[in-house]
XYZ file of C-alpha atoms in Angstrom:
262
model
C -10.876 13.354 34.734
C -14.246 13.321 32.979
C -15.627 12.377 29.597
C -15.815 15.850 27.990
C -12.260 16.726 29.032
C -10.874 13.344 27.987
C -12.709 13.450 24.645
C -11.472 16.946 23.790
C -7.939 16.061 24.837
C -8.007 12.865 22.741
C -9.364 14.711 19.704
C -6.712 17.397 20.063
C -3.895 14.847 20.243
C -5.343 12.893 17.309
C -5.589 16.059 15.218
C -2.052 17.251 15.951
C -0.565 13.779 15.373
C -1.497 14.077 11.685
C 0.949 16.966 11.331
C 3.781 15.100 13.050
C 6.973 15.124 10.918
C 7.630 11.609 12.185
C 4.300 10.435 10.747
C 4.487 12.364 7.457
C 8.175 12.142 6.583
C 10.194 9.768 8.752
C 8.376 6.778 10.254
C 4.857 6.542 8.861
C 1.794 4.961 10.461
C 1.711 2.209 13.044
C -0.198 -0.260 10.845
C 2.516 -1.956 8.799
C 0.004 -3.332 6.313
C -0.439 0.194 4.987
C 2.865 1.841 5.808
C 6.322 0.272 5.304
C 8.453 0.675 8.412
C 10.446 3.942 8.568
C 8.762 5.370 5.465
C 6.273 8.198 5.808
C 3.887 9.555 3.182
C 6.808 11.497 1.730
C 10.569 11.058 1.472
C 12.313 12.443 4.564
C 14.053 15.227 2.650
C 10.749 16.524 1.235
C 10.129 18.125 4.614
C 12.373 20.970 3.371
C 10.145 21.427 0.313
C 7.041 21.268 2.514
C 8.134 24.108 4.797
C 9.393 26.055 1.782
C 6.007 25.701 0.095
C 4.227 26.635 3.304
C 6.318 29.819 3.442
C 5.399 30.613 -0.169
C 1.724 30.101 0.678
C 1.898 32.437 3.670
C 3.273 35.217 1.450
C 0.389 34.682 -0.983
C -2.222 35.015 1.785
C -1.699 38.768 1.590
C -3.126 38.825 -1.932
C -6.809 39.498 -2.597
C -7.339 36.079 -4.163
C -9.448 33.628 -2.138
C -7.529 30.654 -3.573
C -4.736 30.735 -1.031
C -6.861 31.127 2.131
C -9.054 28.313 0.816
C -6.009 26.079 0.287
C -4.753 26.816 3.803
C -8.230 26.098 5.192
C -8.311 22.740 3.382
C -4.894 21.970 4.868
C -6.214 22.640 8.383
C -9.421 20.593 8.080
C -8.047 17.660 6.055
C -7.035 15.589 9.153
C -10.578 15.678 10.585
C -11.669 12.261 9.167
C -8.734 10.594 10.922
C -9.105 12.717 14.076
C -12.388 11.132 15.147
C -11.031 7.567 14.904
C -9.184 5.605 17.570
C -5.817 5.766 15.775
C -5.624 9.498 15.089
C -2.867 9.617 12.480
C -3.642 6.693 10.176
C -1.944 6.027 6.855
C -5.201 5.524 4.925
C -7.569 7.821 6.821
C -5.112 10.706 6.555
C -4.888 10.593 2.752
C -6.863 13.823 2.409
C -3.922 15.620 4.035
C -1.666 14.644 1.132
C -3.423 16.917 -1.364
C -2.579 20.301 0.224
C 0.928 19.124 1.160
C 1.612 18.083 -2.438
C 0.440 21.516 -3.562
C 2.791 23.151 -1.018
C 5.695 21.113 -2.395
C 4.636 22.053 -5.906
C 4.631 25.756 -4.976
C 8.274 25.790 -3.938
C 9.335 23.651 -6.912
C 7.530 26.047 -9.236
C 9.247 28.963 -7.482
C 12.722 27.498 -8.105
C 12.009 25.763 -11.426
C 13.981 28.375 -13.404
C 17.206 26.995 -11.938
C 18.502 24.020 -13.931
C 20.838 23.134 -11.088
C 17.920 22.916 -8.675
C 15.882 20.736 -11.043
C 18.873 18.454 -11.686
C 19.547 17.972 -7.962
C 15.838 17.507 -7.227
C 15.470 14.904 -9.988
C 18.512 13.037 -8.674
C 17.050 12.992 -5.167
C 13.742 11.588 -6.429
C 15.367 8.911 -8.603
C 17.731 7.758 -5.840
C 15.006 7.810 -3.177
C 12.646 5.833 -5.388
C 15.391 3.300 -6.049
C 16.003 2.772 -2.329
C 12.287 2.530 -1.582
C 11.665 0.119 -4.452
C 14.491 -2.157 -3.313
C 13.215 -2.100 0.273
C 9.593 -2.739 -0.706
C 10.341 -5.651 -3.043
C 13.189 -7.401 -1.249
C 12.620 -6.684 2.442
C 9.188 -5.319 3.333
C 7.261 -7.870 1.270
C 9.071 -10.720 3.050
C 9.801 -9.575 6.604
C 6.346 -8.038 7.131
C 4.367 -10.587 5.150
C 2.228 -11.504 8.168
C 0.731 -7.998 8.187
C -0.786 -8.798 4.794
C -2.398 -11.969 6.230
C -0.783 -14.258 3.667
C -1.059 -17.392 5.829
C -4.746 -16.655 6.452
C -5.317 -16.213 2.712
C -3.624 -19.540 1.939
C -5.631 -21.372 4.597
C -9.029 -19.975 3.588
C -8.278 -20.581 -0.077
C -7.606 -24.228 0.849
C -10.856 -24.438 2.824
C -12.892 -22.994 -0.045
C -11.261 -25.306 -2.589
C -12.014 -28.402 -0.474
C -15.413 -27.433 0.905
C -17.298 -30.134 -1.022
C -15.331 -32.881 0.753
C -16.692 -31.999 4.216
C -20.074 -31.541 5.827
C -18.651 -29.220 8.467
C -15.785 -26.684 8.420
C -14.654 -24.864 11.575
C -12.482 -21.725 11.595
C -12.118 -20.200 15.106
C -11.890 -16.408 15.399
C -8.833 -16.590 17.638
C -7.004 -18.219 14.716
C -8.340 -16.173 11.787
C -10.159 -12.925 12.497
C -13.091 -12.124 10.175
C -12.433 -15.414 8.381
C -15.847 -15.418 6.716
C -14.756 -12.562 4.412
C -11.846 -14.605 3.076
C -14.038 -17.680 2.734
C -16.796 -15.900 0.819
C -14.219 -14.438 -1.554
C -12.385 -17.680 -2.325
C -15.611 -19.695 -2.494
C -16.915 -17.121 -5.012
C -20.210 -16.947 -3.143
C -23.024 -15.208 -4.993
C -24.218 -12.305 -2.772
C -27.831 -13.098 -3.681
C -27.421 -16.603 -2.241
C -25.608 -15.447 0.904
C -28.436 -14.137 3.081
C -30.418 -17.402 3.323
C -27.332 -19.303 4.567
C -25.691 -16.712 6.839
C -26.125 -16.720 10.614
C -25.102 -13.511 12.364
C -25.798 -11.688 15.622
C -25.548 -8.110 16.842
C -23.407 -7.740 19.930
C -21.556 -4.720 21.403
C -22.290 -2.534 18.377
C -21.034 -5.092 15.854
C -22.499 -7.806 13.644
C -20.707 -11.099 14.268
C -20.946 -13.780 11.588
C -21.149 -17.145 13.372
C -21.881 -19.349 10.387
C -22.116 -19.353 6.598
C -23.712 -22.545 5.343
C -21.659 -25.441 6.719
C -18.774 -23.219 7.781
C -18.751 -22.161 11.460
C -16.721 -19.348 13.027
C -16.683 -19.881 16.824
C -14.691 -17.628 19.145
C -12.506 -20.548 20.201
C -12.053 -24.094 19.005
C -14.016 -26.842 20.764
C -13.830 -30.365 19.431
C -17.018 -30.977 17.406
C -19.327 -33.930 17.806
C -19.001 -34.835 14.117
C -16.146 -35.068 11.580
C -14.962 -31.653 10.424
C -12.230 -29.750 8.625
C -10.600 -27.326 11.060
C -8.399 -24.336 10.241
C -6.544 -23.267 13.386
C -3.229 -21.984 14.750
C -2.727 -24.606 17.448
C -5.117 -27.522 16.882
C -4.983 -30.591 19.153
C -2.107 -32.929 18.281
C -4.376 -35.978 17.944
C -5.888 -34.632 14.715
C -4.775 -35.573 11.204
C -2.778 -32.737 9.623
C -3.884 -32.102 6.041
C -1.888 -28.959 5.213
C 0.249 -26.249 6.801
C 0.315 -22.547 5.986
C 2.885 -19.954 6.996
C 3.652 -16.329 6.242
C 7.078 -15.596 4.753
C 8.239 -13.916 7.959
C 7.203 -16.986 9.957
C 5.079 -14.995 12.408
C 1.767 -16.616 11.431
C 1.340 -20.373 11.140
C -1.911 -22.199 10.518
C -2.864 -25.819 10.007
C -5.705 -27.551 8.232
C -6.648 -30.652 10.237
C -9.352 -33.285 10.087
C -11.118 -34.250 13.266
C -13.199 -37.374 13.788
C -16.079 -37.273 16.259
């Protein structure tokens, strides 16, 4: 129970988690903004092609060519970028692992490509699998997991940017919209050259926190201001005038734009 032991153990688990069949072929990553539920980087049945290609590679390691040892080496080191992060196996940070695995799959396909029956069955599997995935992504994932794409937050900040000239003060608490200033700067089309003179930020716990951009404030929690303001929040006080409501399609995120008098 000490830092070196814990760190090595954590790194080992993070590294091995990238090779998990559940992560690569069956379930995918835990962040549903990057990985549709129950879909890995590859179709579940491609695990057969993966192990087949790995077997082909192992037979080629006996040759004098350095290509195959190099490919296997790349396969082993490719999870390192994701290993040193808190998540371990991460859909985006593990992308480098896809390259050698795709080559492994290509090896076994190339090995069996002379068989028309094999190519016909393989093509059918890909077409059917793509059809199922496409239907799921368009008709289910995009609706039932809409909150993971921060759609309500995008709607709310787009509203704030569009109506910014009407108010002298805009308040968007962090506990309602995390990193809201990024959305605001995008929708307000703020010129980067004009940003630095109007931005107020502080360095705390290894992170720069943006507390204010011009007349837009980003407090940790909402406190009723001493002057009239437009507020974007999840649960604003009921005595405020509701201007607009925003909700994700799955109903998990709901925000309100309210106007508060002093």
